[in-house]
CSV table of C-alpha atoms and ligand atoms in Angstrom, one decimal:
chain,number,residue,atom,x,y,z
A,1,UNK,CA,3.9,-37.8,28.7
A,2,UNK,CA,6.7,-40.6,29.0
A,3,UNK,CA,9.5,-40.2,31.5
A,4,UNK,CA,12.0,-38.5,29.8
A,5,UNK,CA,14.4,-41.4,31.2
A,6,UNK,CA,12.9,-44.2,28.5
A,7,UNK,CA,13.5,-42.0,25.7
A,8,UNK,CA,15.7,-42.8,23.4
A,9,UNK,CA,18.1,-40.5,21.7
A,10,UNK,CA,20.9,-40.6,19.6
A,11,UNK,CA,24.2,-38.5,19.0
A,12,UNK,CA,25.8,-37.9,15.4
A,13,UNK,CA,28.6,-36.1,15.0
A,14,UNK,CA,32.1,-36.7,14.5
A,15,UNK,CA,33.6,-34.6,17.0
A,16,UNK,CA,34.4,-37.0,19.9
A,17,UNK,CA,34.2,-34.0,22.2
A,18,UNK,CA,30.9,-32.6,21.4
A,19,UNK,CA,29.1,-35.9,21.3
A,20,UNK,CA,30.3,-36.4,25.5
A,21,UNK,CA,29.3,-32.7,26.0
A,22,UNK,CA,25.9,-33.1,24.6
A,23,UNK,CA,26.1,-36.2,25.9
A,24,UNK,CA,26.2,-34.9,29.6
A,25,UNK,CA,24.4,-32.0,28.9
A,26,UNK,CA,21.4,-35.1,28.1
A,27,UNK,CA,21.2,-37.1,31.2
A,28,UNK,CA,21.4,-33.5,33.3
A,29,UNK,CA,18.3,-32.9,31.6
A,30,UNK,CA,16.9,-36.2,32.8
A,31,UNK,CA,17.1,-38.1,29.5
A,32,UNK,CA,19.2,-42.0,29.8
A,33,UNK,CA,22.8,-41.8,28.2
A,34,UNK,CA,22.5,-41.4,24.6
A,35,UNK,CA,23.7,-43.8,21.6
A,36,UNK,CA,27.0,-41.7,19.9
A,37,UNK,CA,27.9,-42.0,16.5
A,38,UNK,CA,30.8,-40.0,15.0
A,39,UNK,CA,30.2,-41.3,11.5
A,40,UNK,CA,26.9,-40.6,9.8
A,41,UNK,CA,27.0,-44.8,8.0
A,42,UNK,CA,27.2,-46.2,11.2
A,43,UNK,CA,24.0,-44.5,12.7
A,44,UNK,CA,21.9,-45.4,9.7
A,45,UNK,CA,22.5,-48.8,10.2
A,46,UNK,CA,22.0,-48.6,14.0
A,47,UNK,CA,18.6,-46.7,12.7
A,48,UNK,CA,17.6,-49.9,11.1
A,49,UNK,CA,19.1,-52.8,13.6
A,50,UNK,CA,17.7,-54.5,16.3
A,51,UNK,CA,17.7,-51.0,18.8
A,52,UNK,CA,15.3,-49.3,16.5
A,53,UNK,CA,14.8,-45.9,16.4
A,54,UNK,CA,15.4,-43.3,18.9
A,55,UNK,CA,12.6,-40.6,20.2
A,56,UNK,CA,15.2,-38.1,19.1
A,57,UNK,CA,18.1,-37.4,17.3
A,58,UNK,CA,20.6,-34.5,17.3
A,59,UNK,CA,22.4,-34.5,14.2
A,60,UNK,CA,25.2,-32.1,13.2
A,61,UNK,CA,25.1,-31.0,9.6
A,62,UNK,CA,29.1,-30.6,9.0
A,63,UNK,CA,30.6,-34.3,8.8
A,64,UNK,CA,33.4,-35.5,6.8
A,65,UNK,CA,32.0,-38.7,5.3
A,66,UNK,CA,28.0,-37.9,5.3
A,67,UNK,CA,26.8,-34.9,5.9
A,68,UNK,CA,23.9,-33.8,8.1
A,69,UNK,CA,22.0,-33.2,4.6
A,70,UNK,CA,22.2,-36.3,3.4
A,71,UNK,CA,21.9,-37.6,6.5
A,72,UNK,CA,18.1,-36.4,6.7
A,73,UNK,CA,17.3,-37.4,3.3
A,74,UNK,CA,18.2,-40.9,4.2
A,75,UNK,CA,15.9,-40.6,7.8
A,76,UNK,CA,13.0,-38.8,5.3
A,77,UNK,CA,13.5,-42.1,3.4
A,78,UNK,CA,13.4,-44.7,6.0
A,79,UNK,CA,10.3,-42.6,7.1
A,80,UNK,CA,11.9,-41.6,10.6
A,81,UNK,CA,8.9,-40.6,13.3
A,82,UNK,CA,10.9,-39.2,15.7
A,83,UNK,CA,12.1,-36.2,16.3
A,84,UNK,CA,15.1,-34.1,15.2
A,85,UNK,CA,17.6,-31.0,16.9
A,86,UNK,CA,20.1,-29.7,14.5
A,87,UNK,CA,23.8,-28.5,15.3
A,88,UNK,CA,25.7,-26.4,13.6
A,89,UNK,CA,28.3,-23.7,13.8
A,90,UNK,CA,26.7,-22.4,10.2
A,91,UNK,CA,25.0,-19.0,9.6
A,92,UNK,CA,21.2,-18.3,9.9
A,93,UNK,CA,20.4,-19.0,6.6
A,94,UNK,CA,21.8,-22.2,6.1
A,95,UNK,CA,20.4,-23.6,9.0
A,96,UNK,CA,16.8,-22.3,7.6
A,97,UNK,CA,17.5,-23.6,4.8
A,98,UNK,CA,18.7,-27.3,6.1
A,99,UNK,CA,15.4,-26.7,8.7
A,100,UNK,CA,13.3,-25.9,5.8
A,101,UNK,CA,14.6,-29.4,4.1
A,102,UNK,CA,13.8,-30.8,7.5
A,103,UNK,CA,10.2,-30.2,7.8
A,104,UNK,CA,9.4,-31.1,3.7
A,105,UNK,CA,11.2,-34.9,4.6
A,106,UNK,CA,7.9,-35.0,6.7
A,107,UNK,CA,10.6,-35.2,10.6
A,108,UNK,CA,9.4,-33.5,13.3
A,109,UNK,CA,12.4,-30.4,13.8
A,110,UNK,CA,12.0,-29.0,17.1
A,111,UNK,CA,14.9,-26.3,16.2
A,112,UNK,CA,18.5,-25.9,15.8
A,113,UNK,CA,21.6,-25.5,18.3
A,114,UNK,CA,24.7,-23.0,17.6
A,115,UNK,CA,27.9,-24.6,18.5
A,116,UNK,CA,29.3,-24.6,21.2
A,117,UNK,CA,25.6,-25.6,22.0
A,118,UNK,CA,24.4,-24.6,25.5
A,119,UNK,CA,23.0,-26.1,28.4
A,120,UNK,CA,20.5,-23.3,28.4
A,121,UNK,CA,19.8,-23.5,24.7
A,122,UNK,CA,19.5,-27.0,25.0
A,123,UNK,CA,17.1,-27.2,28.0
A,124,UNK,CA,15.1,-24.6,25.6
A,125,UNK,CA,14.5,-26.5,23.1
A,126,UNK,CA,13.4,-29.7,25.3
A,127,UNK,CA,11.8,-28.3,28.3
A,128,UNK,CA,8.7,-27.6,26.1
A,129,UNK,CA,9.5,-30.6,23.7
A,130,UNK,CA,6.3,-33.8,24.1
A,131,UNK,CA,7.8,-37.1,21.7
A,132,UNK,CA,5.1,-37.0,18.9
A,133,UNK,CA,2.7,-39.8,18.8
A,134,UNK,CA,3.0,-42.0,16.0
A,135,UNK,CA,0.7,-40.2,13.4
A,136,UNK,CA,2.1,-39.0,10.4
A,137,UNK,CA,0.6,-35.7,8.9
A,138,UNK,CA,0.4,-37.6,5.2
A,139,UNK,CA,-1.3,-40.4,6.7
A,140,UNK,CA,-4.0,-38.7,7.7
A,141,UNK,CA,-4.3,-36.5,4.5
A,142,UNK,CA,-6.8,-39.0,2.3
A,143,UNK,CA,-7.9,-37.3,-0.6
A,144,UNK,CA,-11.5,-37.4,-1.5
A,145,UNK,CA,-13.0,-38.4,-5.2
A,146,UNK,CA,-15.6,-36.2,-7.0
A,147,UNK,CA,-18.5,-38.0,-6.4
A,148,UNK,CA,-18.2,-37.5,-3.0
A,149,UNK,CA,-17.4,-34.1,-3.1
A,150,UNK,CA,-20.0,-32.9,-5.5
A,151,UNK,CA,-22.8,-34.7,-2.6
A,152,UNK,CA,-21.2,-33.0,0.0
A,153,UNK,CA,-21.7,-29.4,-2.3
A,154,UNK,CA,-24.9,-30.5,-2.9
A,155,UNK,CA,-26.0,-31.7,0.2
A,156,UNK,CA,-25.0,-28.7,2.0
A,157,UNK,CA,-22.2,-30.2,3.9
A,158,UNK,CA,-19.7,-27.2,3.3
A,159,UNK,CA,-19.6,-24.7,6.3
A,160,UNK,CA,-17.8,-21.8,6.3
A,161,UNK,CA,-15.4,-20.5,9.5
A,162,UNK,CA,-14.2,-17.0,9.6
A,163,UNK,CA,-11.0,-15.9,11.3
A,164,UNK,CA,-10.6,-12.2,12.3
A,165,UNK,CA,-8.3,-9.2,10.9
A,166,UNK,CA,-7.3,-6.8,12.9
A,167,UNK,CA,-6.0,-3.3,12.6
A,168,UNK,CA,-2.5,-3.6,14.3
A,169,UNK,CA,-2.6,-0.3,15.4
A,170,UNK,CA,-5.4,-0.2,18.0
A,171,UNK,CA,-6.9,-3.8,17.9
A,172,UNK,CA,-10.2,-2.7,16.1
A,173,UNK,CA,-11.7,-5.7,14.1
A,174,UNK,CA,-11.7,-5.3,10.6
A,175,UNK,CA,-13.0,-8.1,8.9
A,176,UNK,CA,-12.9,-12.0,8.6
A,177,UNK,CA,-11.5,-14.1,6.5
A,178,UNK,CA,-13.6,-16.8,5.1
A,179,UNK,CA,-12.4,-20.7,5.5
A,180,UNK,CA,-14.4,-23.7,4.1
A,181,UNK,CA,-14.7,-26.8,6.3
A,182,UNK,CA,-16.5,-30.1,5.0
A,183,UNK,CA,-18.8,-31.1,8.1
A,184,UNK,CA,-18.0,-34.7,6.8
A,185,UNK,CA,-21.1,-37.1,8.4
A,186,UNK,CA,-18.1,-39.9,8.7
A,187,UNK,CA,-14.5,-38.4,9.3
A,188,UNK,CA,-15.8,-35.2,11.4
A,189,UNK,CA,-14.6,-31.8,10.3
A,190,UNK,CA,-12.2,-31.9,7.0
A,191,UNK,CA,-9.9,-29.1,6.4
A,192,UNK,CA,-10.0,-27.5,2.9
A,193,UNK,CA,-6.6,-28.8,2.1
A,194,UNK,CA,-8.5,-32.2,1.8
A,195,UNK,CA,-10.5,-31.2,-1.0
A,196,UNK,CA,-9.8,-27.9,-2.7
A,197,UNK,CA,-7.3,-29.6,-5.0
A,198,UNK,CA,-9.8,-32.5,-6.0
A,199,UNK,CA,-12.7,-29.5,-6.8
A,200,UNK,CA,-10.0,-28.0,-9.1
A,201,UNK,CA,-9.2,-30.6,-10.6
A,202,UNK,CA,-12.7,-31.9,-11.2
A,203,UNK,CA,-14.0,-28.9,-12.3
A,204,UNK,CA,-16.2,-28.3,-9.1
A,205,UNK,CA,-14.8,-25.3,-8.2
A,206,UNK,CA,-16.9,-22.8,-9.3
A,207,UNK,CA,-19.8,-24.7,-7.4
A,208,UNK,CA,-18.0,-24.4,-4.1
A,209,UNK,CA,-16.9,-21.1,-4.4
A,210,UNK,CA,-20.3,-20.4,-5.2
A,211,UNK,CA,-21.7,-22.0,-2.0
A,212,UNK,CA,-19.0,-20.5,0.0
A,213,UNK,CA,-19.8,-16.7,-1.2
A,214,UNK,CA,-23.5,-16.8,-0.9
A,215,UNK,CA,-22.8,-18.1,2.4
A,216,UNK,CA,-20.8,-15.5,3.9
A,217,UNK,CA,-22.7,-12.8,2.2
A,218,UNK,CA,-26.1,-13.8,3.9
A,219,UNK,CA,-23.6,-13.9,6.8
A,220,UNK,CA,-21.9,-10.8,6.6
A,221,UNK,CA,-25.3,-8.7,5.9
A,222,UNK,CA,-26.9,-10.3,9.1
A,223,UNK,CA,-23.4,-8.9,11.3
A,224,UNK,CA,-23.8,-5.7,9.5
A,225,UNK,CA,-27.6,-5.7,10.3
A,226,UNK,CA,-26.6,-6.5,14.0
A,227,UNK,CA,-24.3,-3.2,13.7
A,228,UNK,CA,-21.3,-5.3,13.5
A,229,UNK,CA,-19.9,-3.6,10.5
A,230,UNK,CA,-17.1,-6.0,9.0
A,231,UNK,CA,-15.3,-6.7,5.8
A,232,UNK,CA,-15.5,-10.1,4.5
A,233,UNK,CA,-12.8,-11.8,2.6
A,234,UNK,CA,-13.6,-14.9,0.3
A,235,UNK,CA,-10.6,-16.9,-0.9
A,236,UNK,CA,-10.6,-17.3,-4.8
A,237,UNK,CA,-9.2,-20.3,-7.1
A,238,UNK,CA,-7.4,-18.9,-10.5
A,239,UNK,CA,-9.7,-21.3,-11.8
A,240,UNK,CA,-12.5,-19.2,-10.9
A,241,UNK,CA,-10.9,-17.0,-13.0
A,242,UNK,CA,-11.5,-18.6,-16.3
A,243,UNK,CA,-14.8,-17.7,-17.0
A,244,UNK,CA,-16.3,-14.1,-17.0
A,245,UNK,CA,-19.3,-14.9,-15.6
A,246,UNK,CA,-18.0,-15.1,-12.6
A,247,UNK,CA,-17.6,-11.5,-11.9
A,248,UNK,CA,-21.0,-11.2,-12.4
A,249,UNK,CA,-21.9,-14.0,-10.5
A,250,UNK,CA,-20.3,-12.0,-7.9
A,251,UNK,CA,-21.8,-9.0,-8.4
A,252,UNK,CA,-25.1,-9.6,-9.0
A,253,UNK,CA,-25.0,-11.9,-5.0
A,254,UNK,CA,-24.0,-9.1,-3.6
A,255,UNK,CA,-26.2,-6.8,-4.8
A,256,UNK,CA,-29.5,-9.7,-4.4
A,257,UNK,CA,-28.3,-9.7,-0.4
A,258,UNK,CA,-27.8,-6.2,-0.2
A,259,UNK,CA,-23.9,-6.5,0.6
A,260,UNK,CA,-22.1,-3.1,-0.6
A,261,UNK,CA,-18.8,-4.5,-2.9
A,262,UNK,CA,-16.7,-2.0,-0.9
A,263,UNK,CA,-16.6,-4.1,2.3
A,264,UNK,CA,-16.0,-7.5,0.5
A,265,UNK,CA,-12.7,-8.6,-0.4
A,266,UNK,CA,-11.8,-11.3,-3.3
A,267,UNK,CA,-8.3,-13.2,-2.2
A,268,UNK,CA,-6.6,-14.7,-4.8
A,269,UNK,CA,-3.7,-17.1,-5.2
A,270,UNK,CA,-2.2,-18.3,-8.0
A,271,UNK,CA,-0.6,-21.8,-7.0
A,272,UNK,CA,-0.2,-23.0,-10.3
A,273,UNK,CA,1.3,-20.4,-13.3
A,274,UNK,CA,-1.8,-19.2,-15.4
A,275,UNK,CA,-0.9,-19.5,-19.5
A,276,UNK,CA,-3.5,-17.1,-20.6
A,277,UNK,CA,-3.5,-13.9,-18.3
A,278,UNK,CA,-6.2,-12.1,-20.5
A,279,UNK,CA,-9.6,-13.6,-19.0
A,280,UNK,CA,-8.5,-13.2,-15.0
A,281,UNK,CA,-7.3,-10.0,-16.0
A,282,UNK,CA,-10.4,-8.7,-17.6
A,283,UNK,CA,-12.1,-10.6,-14.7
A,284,UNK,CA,-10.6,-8.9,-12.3
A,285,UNK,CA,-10.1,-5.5,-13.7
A,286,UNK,CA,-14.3,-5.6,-14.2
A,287,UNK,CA,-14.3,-6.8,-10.2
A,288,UNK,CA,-12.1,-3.7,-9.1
A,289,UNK,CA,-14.3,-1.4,-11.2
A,290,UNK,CA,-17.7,-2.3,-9.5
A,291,UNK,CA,-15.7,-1.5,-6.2
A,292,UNK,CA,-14.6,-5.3,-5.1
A,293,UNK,CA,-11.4,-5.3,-3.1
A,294,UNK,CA,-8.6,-7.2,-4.3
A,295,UNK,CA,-6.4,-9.1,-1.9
A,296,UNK,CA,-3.1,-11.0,-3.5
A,297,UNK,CA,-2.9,-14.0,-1.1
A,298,UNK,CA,0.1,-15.6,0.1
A,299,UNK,CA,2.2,-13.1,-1.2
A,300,UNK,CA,5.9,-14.1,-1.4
A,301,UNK,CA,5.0,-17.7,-2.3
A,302,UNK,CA,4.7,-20.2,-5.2
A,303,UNK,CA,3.5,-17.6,-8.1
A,304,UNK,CA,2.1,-14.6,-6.2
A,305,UNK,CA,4.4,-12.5,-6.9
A,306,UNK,CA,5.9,-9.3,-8.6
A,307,UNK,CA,4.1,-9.5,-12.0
A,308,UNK,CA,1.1,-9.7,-10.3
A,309,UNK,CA,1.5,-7.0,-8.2
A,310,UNK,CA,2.1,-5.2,-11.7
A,311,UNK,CA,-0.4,-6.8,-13.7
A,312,UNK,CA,-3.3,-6.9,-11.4
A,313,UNK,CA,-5.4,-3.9,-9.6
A,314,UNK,CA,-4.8,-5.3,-5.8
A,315,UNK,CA,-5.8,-3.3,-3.2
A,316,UNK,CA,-4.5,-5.7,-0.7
A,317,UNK,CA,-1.4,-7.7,-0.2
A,318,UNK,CA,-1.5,-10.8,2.3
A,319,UNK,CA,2.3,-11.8,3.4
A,320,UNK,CA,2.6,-15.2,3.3
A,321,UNK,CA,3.3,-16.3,7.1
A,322,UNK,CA,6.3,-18.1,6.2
A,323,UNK,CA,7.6,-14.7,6.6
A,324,UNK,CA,5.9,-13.2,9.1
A,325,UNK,CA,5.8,-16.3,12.2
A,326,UNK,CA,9.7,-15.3,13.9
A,327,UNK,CA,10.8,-12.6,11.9
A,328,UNK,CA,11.9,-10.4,15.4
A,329,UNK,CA,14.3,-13.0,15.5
A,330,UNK,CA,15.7,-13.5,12.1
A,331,UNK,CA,17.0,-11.0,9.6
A,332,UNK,CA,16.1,-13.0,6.5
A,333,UNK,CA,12.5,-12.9,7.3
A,334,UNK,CA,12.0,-9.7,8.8
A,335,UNK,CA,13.9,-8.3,5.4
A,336,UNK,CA,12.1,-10.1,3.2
A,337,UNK,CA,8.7,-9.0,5.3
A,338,UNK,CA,9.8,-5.3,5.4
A,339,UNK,CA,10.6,-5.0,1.6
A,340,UNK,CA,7.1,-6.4,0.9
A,341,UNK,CA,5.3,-3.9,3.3
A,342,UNK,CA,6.7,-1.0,1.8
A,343,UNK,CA,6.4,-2.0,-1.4
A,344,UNK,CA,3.0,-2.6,-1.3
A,345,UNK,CA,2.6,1.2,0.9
A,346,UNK,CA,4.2,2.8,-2.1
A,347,UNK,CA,2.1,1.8,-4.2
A,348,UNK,CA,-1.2,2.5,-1.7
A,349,UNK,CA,-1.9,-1.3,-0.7
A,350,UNK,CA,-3.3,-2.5,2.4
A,351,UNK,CA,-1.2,-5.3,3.8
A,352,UNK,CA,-2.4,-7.7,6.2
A,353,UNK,CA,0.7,-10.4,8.0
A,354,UNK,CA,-1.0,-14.0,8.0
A,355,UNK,CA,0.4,-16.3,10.7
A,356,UNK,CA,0.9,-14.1,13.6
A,357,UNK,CA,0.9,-16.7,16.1
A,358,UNK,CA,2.6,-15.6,19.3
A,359,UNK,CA,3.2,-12.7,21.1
A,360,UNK,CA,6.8,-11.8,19.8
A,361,UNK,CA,5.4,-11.8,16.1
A,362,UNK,CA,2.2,-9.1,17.8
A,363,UNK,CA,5.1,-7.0,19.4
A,364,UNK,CA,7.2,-7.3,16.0
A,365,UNK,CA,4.0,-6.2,14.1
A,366,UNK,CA,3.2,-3.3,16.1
A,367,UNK,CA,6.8,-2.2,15.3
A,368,UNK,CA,6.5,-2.5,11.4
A,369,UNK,CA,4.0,-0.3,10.5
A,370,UNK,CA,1.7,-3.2,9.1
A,371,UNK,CA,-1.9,-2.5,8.7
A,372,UNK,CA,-3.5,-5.5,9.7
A,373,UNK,CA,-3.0,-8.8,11.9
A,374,UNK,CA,-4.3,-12.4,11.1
A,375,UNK,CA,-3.4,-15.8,13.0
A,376,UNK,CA,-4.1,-18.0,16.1
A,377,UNK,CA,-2.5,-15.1,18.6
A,378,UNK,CA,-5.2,-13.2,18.0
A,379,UNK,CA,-8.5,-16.3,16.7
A,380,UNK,CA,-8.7,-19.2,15.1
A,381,UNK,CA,-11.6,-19.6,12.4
A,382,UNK,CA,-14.4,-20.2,14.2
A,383,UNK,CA,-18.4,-21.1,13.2
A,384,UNK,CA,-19.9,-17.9,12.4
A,385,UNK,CA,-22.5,-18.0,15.3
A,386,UNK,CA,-19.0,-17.6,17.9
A,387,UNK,CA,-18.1,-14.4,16.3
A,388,UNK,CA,-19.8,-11.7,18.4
A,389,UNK,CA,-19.0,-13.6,21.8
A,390,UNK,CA,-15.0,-13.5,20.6
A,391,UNK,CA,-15.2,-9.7,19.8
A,392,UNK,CA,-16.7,-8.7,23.5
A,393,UNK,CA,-13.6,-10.9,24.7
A,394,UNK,CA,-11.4,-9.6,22.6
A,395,UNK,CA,-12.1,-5.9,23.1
A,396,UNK,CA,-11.7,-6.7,26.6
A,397,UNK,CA,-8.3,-8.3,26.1
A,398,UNK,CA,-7.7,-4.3,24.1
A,399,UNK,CA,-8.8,-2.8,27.1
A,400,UNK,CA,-6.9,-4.6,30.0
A,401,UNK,CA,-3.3,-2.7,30.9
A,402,UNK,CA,-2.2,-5.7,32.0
A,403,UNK,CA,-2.5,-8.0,28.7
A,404,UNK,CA,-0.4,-5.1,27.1
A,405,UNK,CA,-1.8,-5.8,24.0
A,406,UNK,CA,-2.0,-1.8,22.3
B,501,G,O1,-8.4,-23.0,6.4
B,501,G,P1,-7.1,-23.4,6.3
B,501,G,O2,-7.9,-23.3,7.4
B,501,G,O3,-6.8,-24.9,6.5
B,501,G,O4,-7.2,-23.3,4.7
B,501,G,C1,-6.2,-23.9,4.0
B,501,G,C2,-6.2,-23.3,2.6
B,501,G,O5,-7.4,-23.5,1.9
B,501,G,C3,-5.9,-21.9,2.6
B,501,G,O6,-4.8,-21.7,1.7
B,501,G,C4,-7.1,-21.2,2.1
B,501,G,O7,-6.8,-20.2,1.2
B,501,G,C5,-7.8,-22.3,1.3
B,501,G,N1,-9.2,-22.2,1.3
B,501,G,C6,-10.0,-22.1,2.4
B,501,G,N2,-11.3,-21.9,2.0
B,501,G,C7,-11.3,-21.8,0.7
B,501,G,C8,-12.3,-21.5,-0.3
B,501,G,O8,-13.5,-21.3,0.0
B,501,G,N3,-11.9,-21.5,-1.6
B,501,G,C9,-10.7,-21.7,-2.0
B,501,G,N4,-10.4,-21.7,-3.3
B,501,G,N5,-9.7,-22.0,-1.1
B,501,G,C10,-10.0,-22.0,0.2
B,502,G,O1,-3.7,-19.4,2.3
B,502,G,P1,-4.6,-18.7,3.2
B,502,G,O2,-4.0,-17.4,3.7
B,502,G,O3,-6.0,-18.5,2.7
B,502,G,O4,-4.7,-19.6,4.5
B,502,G,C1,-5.3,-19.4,5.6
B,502,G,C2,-4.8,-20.7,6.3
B,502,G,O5,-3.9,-20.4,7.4
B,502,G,C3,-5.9,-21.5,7.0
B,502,G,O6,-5.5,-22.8,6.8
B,502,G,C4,-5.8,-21.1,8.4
B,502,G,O7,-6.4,-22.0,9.2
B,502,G,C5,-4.3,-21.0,8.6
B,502,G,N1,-3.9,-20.1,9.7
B,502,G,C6,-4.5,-19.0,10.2
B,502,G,N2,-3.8,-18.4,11.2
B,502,G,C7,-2.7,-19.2,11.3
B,502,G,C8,-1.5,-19.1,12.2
B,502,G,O8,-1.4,-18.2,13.0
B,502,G,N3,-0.6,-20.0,12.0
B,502,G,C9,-0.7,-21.0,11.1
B,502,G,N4,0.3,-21.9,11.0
B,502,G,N5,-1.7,-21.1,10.3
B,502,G,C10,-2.7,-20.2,10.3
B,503,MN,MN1,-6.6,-16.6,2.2
């Protein structure tokens, strides 16, 4: 890491007062005395002069002339690669909104300051803080074209990862999630963010989905042969949806490879509103009657939502982690996150919190009553052939007093 010294940061905010209390609070922490600006203009300009940009900027979002909003918009513009601290004497959901506005302009937010901002909150938020290497995320994010994709299908260059669930209650490993990665022969491993979109849009994704179930069924009978009894999960395109041979595509895999329907479950997300309900539904419905389970994926987000929940026979309900990663620590989330767990009790789901990432959201889950527990606290996706290795160390982790964990 760079000496803190060389950075560069910059000051806006048009209180003279806060800018030489930051200001000292700065160089105590070991940074060089930071550019001031008490009018929003004038930094943009200084932005694109002969200085260039600063490592970081700490903006506050109530100005008289420019706001703090605007303000970002213009950075998100000028493509700023830096990175950003917020202050703000507003409430907490104002500044998750303005942080939320943040992160879609593409800037790196490492968080937000309450006036009268701290030197303890301050340190906080930079102690941990590395100035990000110029890479932008959408950069990185090329898009492949159908050709390519439909040799990768065919040439067996899809692998699936699976990423544990839980039981928050006493640890116990439930099942795995199933993740697609594209071994690419060029670029290394490509994430399916890269490439779902062009397989729906190409119509290719019935032929992945395909590859990616018969995959983890083979998989999932050779744990459950091992005596490694565990649900599977497969995540589902609506598109998949549109045809009703699917369901029997389904159906008919799991009964080839001996896998009983009970212990797999279909996840579904609807990213894009569906026109014609009747052929998912139907689809579905038929899935649910053979004894499939139903997760709704992402719930809380884009269209999974409420008329789902009624239209559709879910047995499962997956809380988006935008609502799960920090709820202990704010009410918004943890409302929003406790209104969808008992919603989906009532009504005799099974609901899983995606993202749980640290050990505050763990100790906030085993509060909430929540069935089950996915996210990078407890595994990453990993290649199928790590799977048993991580339960041994994860039971261990269950077992020792001192990790703390049940
Ligand atoms: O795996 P992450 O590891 O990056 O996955 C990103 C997104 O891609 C998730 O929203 C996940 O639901 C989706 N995804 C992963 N594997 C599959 C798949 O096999 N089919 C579909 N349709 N989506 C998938
Ligand atoms: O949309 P779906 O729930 O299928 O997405 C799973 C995605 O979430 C995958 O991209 C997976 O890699 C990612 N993921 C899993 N656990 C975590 C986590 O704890 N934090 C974050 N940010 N992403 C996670
Ligand atoms: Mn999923």
């Amino acid at each position: 890491m760079r000496q803190k010294t060389t950075l560069k940061v910059m000051l806006v905010d048009d209180e003279p007062f806060m800018l030489k209390l930051l200001g000292r609070q700065l160089e105590n922490l070991g940074f060089s005395s930071p550019w001031a600006y008490t009018n929003g203009h004038e930094a943009l300009k200084a932005l694109a002069g002969p200085l260039g940009e600063p490592d970081l900027i700490l903006l506050d979002l109530n100005m008289p002339e420019i706001d703090g909003i605007e303000f970002v918009r213009q950075l998100g513009e000028q493509r700023f690669e830096g990175s950003l601290i917020l202050v703000s004497g507003e409430d907490e959901r104002l500044m998750q909104a303005a942080s939320t506005l943040v992160r879609a302009h593409g800037i790196g937010l490492i968080g937000h300051l309450n006036k009268p901002a701290s030197y303890e909150a301050l340190a906080a938020l930079l102690d941990p803080w590395k100035p990000p290497k110029v890479t932008r995320p959408h950069s990185a994010n090329v898009q492949y074209d159908a050709d390519t994709l439909a040799a990768a299908i065919a040439n067996g260059e899809l692998v699936n990862y699976y990423q544990p669930k839980v039981a928050v209650a006493d640890g116990r490993v439930v099942g795995v999630e199933t993740l697609v990665r594209w071994r690419h022969p060029v670029d290394g491993l490509v994430f399916p963010d890269q490439f779902i979109g062009v397989a729906e849009a190409n119509g290719q994704i019935d032929a992945l989905t395909r590859v990616v179930l018969m995959e983890a069924l083979a998989q999932t009978k050779v744990w459950n042969d091992a005596a490694l009894a565990l649900r599977v999960a497969v995540n589902l395109s609506m598109d998949n949806l549109r045809t009703l041979d699917f369901a029997n595509f389904i159906a008919d895999q799991a009964a080839v490879v001996g896998v009983p329907p009970s212990v797999v479950v279909l996840e579904v997300t609807e990213s894009r509103l569906m026109e014609d309900l009747r052929t998912p539904l139907e689809l579905l419905t038929r899935l649910r009657l053979k004894r499939f389970r139903l997760s709704i994926d992402d719930f809380g987000t884009g269209h999974s939502s409420l008329s789902q929940l009624r239209d559709l026979p879910f047995n499962e309900l997956k809380i988006d982690r935008s609502f799960v990663h920090r709820a202990w620590e704010n009410d918004t989330l943890s409302a929003i996150f406790d209104a969808s767990l008992h919603m989906a009790h009532q009504i005799g789901m099974e609901v899983v919190a995606e993202g749980v990432e640290d050990r505050e959201d763990w100790n906030f889950l085993r509060r909430s009553g929540c069935d089950l527990a996915q996210g990078y606290f407890i595994a990453r996706p990993m290649p199928a052939a790590e799977l048993p290795a991580w339960i041994e160390s994860w039971n261990q982790r269950l077992r020792d007093p001192a990790a703390g964990l049940v």
